[in-house]
Amino acid sequence: MEWFYESEDMLLKTRRDSVPKNQEGELARAQANLLLKQNRFEESLPYLEKSIKRKGITSIEKAREYYLMGQLYQATGNNKTAYKYFGKTISLSPPYEMEINARIRQTEAATNEKNKKKIIRSLKRMSKSSKNQKYIAQLHYAIGNLYLSDKDTTEAIKAYE
């Protein structure tokens, strides 16, 4: 309903009251959610970071929140940290669709040559696997983008084709 003022007011009042230690993560999650809905990405990062550390979170939820952190850092221009969070997503063995999307987003956040070459090899291996056939266009697009960022237009065109 986009009642942001009311939401902020309730969160502020909740914070003024004593919040049990075991509920602080949920409060941080609610604050992060509110800030995200308002497109206040940089402000939401510390709350989301605290939310990830809450107790009782499943590995799939944690992977999703790491993925979200990667997206937010990428949107705010911090590709190095985004790369790290996409890697954390992958390390949690999330559902396959999330994993492959994290790998592709990680290619967009790759900043140094060593990472780019490693990622290109990994993406090429993935594109040969039969279980990735529905993602083949995305994989080749990511490979092409990596070559393009290295100013290798010939290889980029091959990948795009």
Tab-separated table of C-alpha atoms in Angstrom:
chain	number	residue	atom	x	y	z
A	1	MET	CA	0.000	0.000	0.000
A	2	GLU	CA	3.130	2.183	0.142
A	3	TRP	CA	2.331	3.672	3.529
A	4	PHE	CA	5.980	4.412	4.137
A	5	TYR	CA	5.502	7.067	6.795
A	6	GLU	CA	3.349	4.747	8.892
A	7	SER	CA	5.821	1.895	8.451
A	8	GLU	CA	8.769	4.047	9.483
A	9	ASP	CA	6.802	5.325	12.467
A	10	MET	CA	5.960	1.795	13.636
A	11	LEU	CA	9.563	0.633	13.254
A	12	LEU	CA	10.792	3.665	15.187
A	13	LYS	CA	8.318	3.002	17.995
A	14	THR	CA	9.294	-0.658	18.036
A	15	ARG	CA	12.951	0.289	18.286
A	16	ARG	CA	12.204	2.659	21.203
A	17	ASP	CA	10.558	-0.176	23.110
A	18	SER	CA	12.875	-2.903	24.208
A	19	VAL	CA	13.198	-5.499	21.484
A	20	PRO	CA	14.282	-8.947	22.646
A	21	LYS	CA	17.778	-9.836	21.451
A	22	ASN	CA	16.451	-12.810	19.472
A	23	GLN	CA	14.114	-10.510	17.483
A	24	GLU	CA	16.663	-7.871	16.454
A	25	GLY	CA	17.391	-9.723	13.204
A	26	GLU	CA	13.710	-9.703	12.256
A	27	LEU	CA	13.483	-5.997	13.040
A	28	ALA	CA	16.526	-5.375	10.836
A	29	ARG	CA	14.892	-7.439	8.094
A	30	ALA	CA	11.720	-5.336	8.281
A	31	GLN	CA	13.758	-2.111	8.177
A	32	ALA	CA	15.757	-3.369	5.168
A	33	ASN	CA	12.535	-4.350	3.396
A	34	LEU	CA	11.046	-0.903	3.969
A	35	LEU	CA	14.166	0.845	2.670
A	36	LEU	CA	14.297	-1.412	-0.389
A	37	LYS	CA	10.689	-0.616	-1.247
A	38	GLN	CA	11.671	3.066	-1.140
A	39	ASN	CA	14.692	2.421	-3.406
A	40	ARG	CA	17.057	3.521	-0.630
A	41	PHE	CA	19.574	0.804	-1.461
A	42	GLU	CA	22.688	2.058	0.320
A	43	GLU	CA	20.758	2.703	3.515
A	44	SER	CA	19.324	-0.827	3.458
A	45	LEU	CA	22.709	-2.583	3.314
A	46	PRO	CA	23.598	-2.501	7.047
A	47	TYR	CA	20.119	-3.734	7.988
A	48	LEU	CA	20.247	-6.537	5.457
A	49	GLU	CA	23.710	-7.500	6.735
A	50	LYS	CA	22.300	-7.764	10.256
A	51	SER	CA	19.262	-9.647	8.963
A	52	ILE	CA	21.458	-12.342	7.384
A	53	LYS	CA	22.974	-13.085	10.800
A	54	ARG	CA	19.640	-13.777	12.490
A	55	LYS	CA	19.045	-17.172	14.042
A	56	GLY	CA	16.795	-19.747	12.433
A	57	ILE	CA	17.449	-18.650	8.859
A	58	THR	CA	17.598	-21.511	6.366
A	59	SER	CA	20.481	-21.842	3.916
A	60	ILE	CA	18.131	-21.043	1.019
A	61	GLU	CA	16.988	-17.825	2.731
A	62	LYS	CA	20.597	-16.943	3.473
A	63	ALA	CA	21.571	-17.599	-0.168
A	64	ARG	CA	18.711	-15.381	-1.335
A	65	GLU	CA	19.773	-12.582	0.975
A	66	TYR	CA	23.417	-12.908	-0.113
A	67	TYR	CA	22.213	-12.691	-3.718
A	68	LEU	CA	20.233	-9.580	-2.840
A	69	MET	CA	23.323	-8.077	-1.164
A	70	GLY	CA	25.276	-8.750	-4.357
A	71	GLN	CA	22.594	-7.030	-6.430
A	72	LEU	CA	22.539	-4.020	-4.107
A	73	TYR	CA	26.311	-3.618	-4.067
A	74	GLN	CA	26.348	-3.927	-7.849
A	75	ALA	CA	23.598	-1.303	-8.151
A	76	THR	CA	25.566	1.064	-5.936
A	77	GLY	CA	28.734	0.574	-8.012
A	78	ASN	CA	30.708	-1.608	-5.602
A	79	ASN	CA	31.476	-4.502	-7.966
A	80	LYS	CA	34.240	-6.014	-5.828
A	81	THR	CA	31.891	-6.531	-2.870
A	82	ALA	CA	29.080	-7.630	-5.203
A	83	TYR	CA	31.393	-10.308	-6.632
A	84	LYS	CA	32.086	-11.536	-3.084
A	85	TYR	CA	28.390	-11.808	-2.205
A	86	PHE	CA	27.497	-13.634	-5.411
A	87	GLY	CA	30.293	-16.058	-4.517
A	88	LYS	CA	28.797	-16.542	-1.050
A	89	THR	CA	25.455	-17.304	-2.696
A	90	ILE	CA	27.044	-19.987	-4.867
A	91	SER	CA	28.929	-21.507	-1.923
A	92	LEU	CA	25.644	-22.247	-0.120
A	93	SER	CA	24.482	-24.593	-2.920
A	94	PRO	CA	21.181	-22.792	-3.553
A	95	PRO	CA	18.512	-24.015	-5.984
A	96	TYR	CA	20.084	-24.370	-9.417
A	97	GLU	CA	18.301	-21.408	-10.992
A	98	MET	CA	19.604	-19.098	-8.256
A	99	GLU	CA	23.101	-20.550	-8.571
A	100	ILE	CA	23.333	-20.025	-12.317
A	101	ASN	CA	21.948	-16.496	-12.019
A	102	ALA	CA	24.508	-15.753	-9.289
A	103	ARG	CA	27.277	-17.023	-11.575
A	104	ILE	CA	26.052	-14.835	-14.415
A	105	ARG	CA	25.738	-11.776	-12.163
A	106	GLN	CA	29.189	-12.530	-10.816
A	107	THR	CA	30.543	-12.222	-14.351
A	108	GLU	CA	29.089	-8.731	-14.562
A	109	ALA	CA	30.822	-7.800	-11.307
A	110	ALA	CA	34.215	-9.348	-12.173
A	111	THR	CA	36.888	-6.699	-11.822
A	112	ASN	CA	40.284	-8.271	-12.421
A	113	GLU	CA	41.775	-10.284	-15.269
A	114	LYS	CA	42.410	-13.427	-13.211
A	115	ASN	CA	38.753	-13.639	-12.190
A	116	LYS	CA	37.548	-12.971	-15.746
A	117	LYS	CA	39.591	-15.782	-17.288
A	118	LYS	CA	38.497	-18.204	-14.572
A	119	ILE	CA	34.858	-17.217	-15.006
A	120	ILE	CA	35.000	-17.565	-18.805
A	121	ARG	CA	36.332	-21.130	-18.423
A	122	SER	CA	33.620	-21.912	-15.902
A	123	LEU	CA	30.850	-20.461	-18.089
A	124	LYS	CA	32.083	-22.345	-21.155
A	125	ARG	CA	32.003	-25.598	-19.161
A	126	MET	CA	28.511	-24.773	-17.967
A	127	SER	CA	27.309	-24.016	-21.504
A	128	LYS	CA	28.320	-27.528	-22.589
A	129	SER	CA	26.245	-29.199	-19.885
A	130	SER	CA	22.857	-30.520	-20.965
A	131	LYS	CA	21.180	-29.269	-17.775
A	132	ASN	CA	21.992	-25.678	-18.769
A	133	GLN	CA	20.366	-25.718	-22.193
A	134	LYS	CA	17.579	-23.372	-21.147
A	135	TYR	CA	20.235	-20.913	-19.890
A	136	ILE	CA	22.525	-21.173	-22.929
A	137	ALA	CA	21.716	-17.707	-24.277
A	138	GLN	CA	22.368	-16.105	-20.883
A	139	LEU	CA	25.659	-17.967	-20.518
A	140	HIS	CA	26.943	-16.915	-23.929
A	141	TYR	CA	25.774	-13.364	-23.326
A	142	ALA	CA	27.795	-13.289	-20.084
A	143	ILE	CA	30.840	-14.741	-21.868
A	144	GLY	CA	30.512	-12.125	-24.585
A	145	ASN	CA	30.279	-9.344	-22.031
A	146	LEU	CA	33.458	-10.535	-20.344
A	147	TYR	CA	35.327	-10.576	-23.656
A	148	LEU	CA	33.911	-7.160	-24.495
A	149	SER	CA	35.121	-5.750	-21.167
A	150	ASP	CA	38.614	-6.955	-22.160
A	151	LYS	CA	38.212	-5.184	-25.526
A	152	ASP	CA	38.328	-8.535	-27.387
A	153	THR	CA	35.470	-7.841	-29.790
A	154	THR	CA	36.198	-10.840	-32.016
A	155	GLU	CA	35.702	-13.332	-29.195
A	156	ALA	CA	32.751	-11.334	-27.873
A	157	ILE	CA	30.991	-11.558	-31.248
A	158	LYS	CA	31.659	-15.320	-31.381
A	159	ALA	CA	30.154	-15.744	-27.936
A	160	TYR	CA	27.115	-13.645	-28.794
A	161	GLU	CA	26.530	-15.653	-31.976
